[in-house]
Each structure stands twice: as C-alpha cells, then as structure tokens.
CSV table of C-alpha atoms in Angstrom, one decimal:
chain,number,residue,atom,x,y,z
A,1268,MET,CA,16.9,150.3,27.2
A,1269,LYS,CA,13.5,150.2,25.6
A,1270,SER,CA,15.5,149.5,21.9
A,1271,LEU,CA,17.2,146.4,23.8
A,1272,SER,CA,14.3,145.3,25.2
A,1273,LEU,CA,12.5,145.0,21.7
A,1274,ALA,CA,14.7,143.9,19.8
A,1275,LEU,CA,15.3,141.0,21.9
A,1276,LEU,CA,11.6,140.5,21.5
A,1277,ILE,CA,11.4,140.6,18.3
A,1278,HIS,CA,14.9,138.3,18.0
A,1279,ALA,CA,12.8,135.3,21.3
A,1280,ALA,CA,8.8,135.8,18.5
A,1281,PRO,CA,8.9,132.1,17.9
A,1282,VAL,CA,8.2,132.0,13.5
A,1283,LEU,CA,5.0,132.1,12.1
A,1284,ALA,CA,3.2,131.1,8.5
A,1285,ALA,CA,4.0,135.0,7.7
A,1286,ASP,CA,7.7,133.8,7.9
A,1287,PRO,CA,7.8,134.6,3.8
A,1288,ALA,CA,10.8,132.2,4.2
A,1289,HIS,CA,8.3,129.1,5.0
A,1290,ALA,CA,5.1,130.7,3.7
A,1291,ILE,CA,2.5,129.6,0.9
A,1292,ARG,CA,0.3,132.7,0.4
A,1293,PHE,CA,-3.6,131.8,-0.8
A,1294,ASP,CA,-3.0,133.7,-4.4
A,1295,GLU,CA,-0.8,130.9,-5.3
A,1296,TYR,CA,-4.3,128.5,-5.0
A,1297,LYS,CA,-6.8,130.9,-6.7
A,1298,VAL,CA,-9.7,129.4,-7.3
A,1299,ALA,CA,-12.4,131.0,-9.0
A,1300,VAL,CA,-16.1,132.2,-6.5
A,1301,ALA,CA,-19.0,130.7,-7.2
A,1302,THR,CA,-21.7,133.5,-7.5
A,1303,LYS,CA,-24.1,131.9,-6.2
A,1304,LYS,CA,-24.9,128.9,-3.5
A,1305,LYS,CA,-27.8,126.3,-4.8
A,1306,SER,CA,-29.4,125.2,-2.4
A,1307,ALA,CA,-28.6,121.6,-1.9
A,1308,GLY,CA,-29.3,119.6,0.8
A,1309,LEU,CA,-26.2,118.4,3.4
A,1310,LYS,CA,-24.5,115.4,2.7
A,1311,ALA,CA,-22.6,114.1,5.5
A,1312,THR,CA,-22.4,110.3,4.8
A,1313,ALA,CA,-19.0,109.8,6.1
A,1314,ALA,CA,-19.5,107.9,8.9
A,1315,GLU,CA,-17.3,110.5,11.2
A,1316,ALA,CA,-19.3,113.7,9.9
A,1317,SER,CA,-23.1,112.5,11.3
A,1318,PRO,CA,-22.1,113.1,15.2
A,1319,TYR,CA,-21.7,116.5,14.2
A,1320,ALA,CA,-24.8,117.1,11.8
A,1321,SER,CA,-25.9,120.3,13.6
A,1322,GLN,CA,-23.2,121.8,14.0
A,1323,LEU,CA,-22.8,121.0,9.4
A,1324,GLN,CA,-26.5,122.0,9.5
A,1325,SER,CA,-25.8,125.7,11.1
A,1326,ALA,CA,-23.0,126.3,8.9
A,1327,ALA,CA,-24.5,125.0,5.5
A,1328,ARG,CA,-26.7,127.9,6.0
A,1329,GLN,CA,-23.3,129.8,6.8
A,1330,PRO,CA,-21.9,132.4,3.1
A,1331,ILE,CA,-19.2,130.4,0.9
A,1332,ASN,CA,-15.8,131.0,2.7
A,1333,PHE,CA,-13.7,128.3,1.3
A,1334,ALA,CA,-12.0,127.0,-1.7
A,1335,GLY,CA,-14.5,129.0,-4.5
A,1336,HIS,CA,-18.0,127.3,-3.6
A,1337,TYR,CA,-17.3,125.8,0.0
A,1338,VAL,CA,-18.4,126.4,3.4
A,1339,LEU,CA,-15.3,125.4,6.1
A,1340,ALA,CA,-17.6,124.9,9.2
A,1341,THR,CA,-15.3,124.4,12.6
A,1342,TRP,CA,-16.3,124.2,16.1
A,1343,GLY,CA,-14.7,123.2,19.4
A,1344,CYS,CA,-14.3,119.3,20.5
A,1345,GLY,CA,-12.7,120.7,24.4
A,1346,SER,CA,-11.0,123.2,26.0
A,1347,GLY,CA,-8.1,124.6,22.9
A,1348,CYS,CA,-9.1,122.6,20.6
A,1349,VAL,CA,-10.4,123.0,16.3
A,1350,MET,CA,-12.0,120.4,14.4
A,1351,GLY,CA,-14.0,121.0,11.3
A,1352,GLY,CA,-15.5,119.8,7.8
A,1353,ALA,CA,-16.0,121.4,4.3
A,1354,ILE,CA,-19.0,121.5,2.7
A,1355,ASP,CA,-19.6,121.8,-0.6
A,1356,THR,CA,-22.7,124.0,-0.9
A,1357,MET,CA,-23.0,122.6,-4.7
A,1358,THR,CA,-24.2,119.1,-4.3
A,1359,GLY,CA,-23.9,119.2,-0.3
A,1360,HIS,CA,-20.9,116.6,0.6
A,1361,VAL,CA,-18.9,117.0,2.8
A,1362,VAL,CA,-15.1,116.5,3.4
A,1363,MET,CA,-14.2,116.5,6.9
A,1364,LEU,CA,-10.8,117.5,8.2
A,1365,PRO,CA,-8.6,114.4,8.8
A,1366,PHE,CA,-7.2,116.0,12.2
A,1367,SER,CA,-7.7,118.1,15.0
A,1368,VAL,CA,-6.4,120.9,15.4
A,1369,SER,CA,-4.8,122.3,19.4
A,1370,ASN,CA,-2.1,123.8,21.3
A,1371,TRP,CA,-1.8,126.8,18.6
A,1372,PRO,CA,0.9,129.3,19.3
A,1373,LEU,CA,-0.1,132.2,22.3
A,1374,GLN,CA,-0.3,134.8,19.1
A,1375,VAL,CA,-2.0,133.1,16.6
A,1376,GLU,CA,-6.2,133.9,17.9
A,1377,GLU,CA,-7.8,131.7,14.7
A,1378,PRO,CA,-5.9,128.0,14.2
A,1379,LEU,CA,-6.9,127.6,10.6
A,1380,ALA,CA,-6.5,130.4,8.0
A,1381,PHE,CA,-8.4,129.9,5.1
A,1382,ARG,CA,-10.6,132.8,2.1
A,1383,LYS,CA,-13.0,131.5,-0.6
A,1384,GLY,CA,-10.8,132.9,-3.2
A,1385,SER,CA,-8.3,130.0,-2.5
A,1386,ALA,CA,-7.9,126.2,-2.2
A,1387,LEU,CA,-5.3,126.4,-0.1
A,1388,LEU,CA,-6.1,125.6,3.5
A,1389,ILE,CA,-3.0,126.6,7.0
A,1390,VAL,CA,-2.7,124.5,9.9
A,1391,GLN,CA,-1.2,125.9,12.9
A,1392,GLY,CA,-0.1,123.9,15.4
A,1393,SER,CA,-0.7,120.8,16.8
A,1394,ARG,CA,-2.8,117.4,14.4
A,1395,ASN,CA,-4.3,115.5,16.5
A,1396,GLU,CA,-2.2,116.3,19.6
A,1397,GLN,CA,1.1,115.3,17.4
A,1398,GLY,CA,3.9,117.4,16.9
A,1399,SER,CA,3.8,121.1,16.1
A,1400,GLY,CA,4.5,123.8,13.6
A,1401,THR,CA,2.5,125.0,10.2
A,1402,HIS,CA,0.7,123.4,8.0
A,1403,TYR,CA,-0.3,123.6,4.4
A,1404,TYR,CA,-3.0,121.8,2.8
A,1405,GLN,CA,-4.3,122.1,-0.4
A,1406,PHE,CA,-7.7,120.6,-0.6
A,1407,ASP,CA,-8.9,119.7,-4.1
A,1408,GLY,CA,-12.4,119.1,-2.8
A,1409,SER,CA,-12.2,115.1,-1.5
A,1410,LYS,CA,-9.7,115.5,0.9
A,1411,PHE,CA,-6.8,117.6,1.8
A,1412,ASN,CA,-2.9,117.8,1.0
A,1413,LEU,CA,-0.4,118.3,2.4
A,1414,LEU,CA,1.5,120.1,0.8
A,1415,LYS,CA,4.7,121.1,3.6
A,1416,THR,CA,4.8,121.9,7.7
A,1417,VAL,CA,7.6,124.3,9.0
A,1418,ASN,CA,8.6,123.0,13.0
A,1419,HIS,CA,8.9,125.2,15.0
C-alpha cells in the first residue's frame, strides 16, 4: 500500500525546472567571476529603481552572487511576491527585474534561482501576476532576455 501511495504522489507532482527534458542549466551560461568588487557608488537612475533605493543600497554591500560581478538584490512586494534588480559592482548601475514574481509552486522555497558564475536566471511562478511556469532568462548586463518558458 505504501508503494502505491508513493507512486501516486510522484505521478501527481507537477513538472518543475528540475525536469531534465525542459531545464536549461546554469553551466550553459557560464561567466567569469570577479575576484573582488570595486566600490562604485550605486547609480539607480531608472525611474522604477528609485523607490527601492534603500533595498538596493543595502544589497550593494553584499558579496557578488550573480553573473560574474553583479549582486542580484531581491525584496518582498507583498505576501508571496518578490521583485528585485541586478547591481553592477563595477559601475554601480542597476538593472531592475522587468516583472514581479508571485504564485510560485508550494514546494519551491525561492522563486528566483541564480549563481555567481552564470548569467542564467530561473524564475518559477507568475510574472506580474500573469500566467505560471518556469521562465529562463539570460542577463546580458543591460536587460533580462527571455530564453524559454515551460508552462505548468
């Protein structure tokens, strides 16, 4: 009986980014990681970034965690909602995520997955409260380019 319950649970589980048939891997978008940060002042010139200056200032002091020399800063935008931006640690320039993320699957602890040695950003959930799925973006230093979406 236990094996039947387990089999039903596994079969009913939704397809997530970890599904090898659909996943894009971090190592496909490798970038060199800077050995140290410059102390460039934060330049949040984009109109959409200015309301979040304190979150960005705080995050800018954190270690590099994204795309070689960026700090990907995230913060809440309500219950079950995340938004953020990429801070260039060399220039201080900020590129905001072009969407908020909400409604991610219950088994997903963090809706944004990223690595310091990769320009890939994996987003799970709804973007701007529209649709649902796993969305793969490549960050090119000036914008987040959608590579693929896998709907759930």
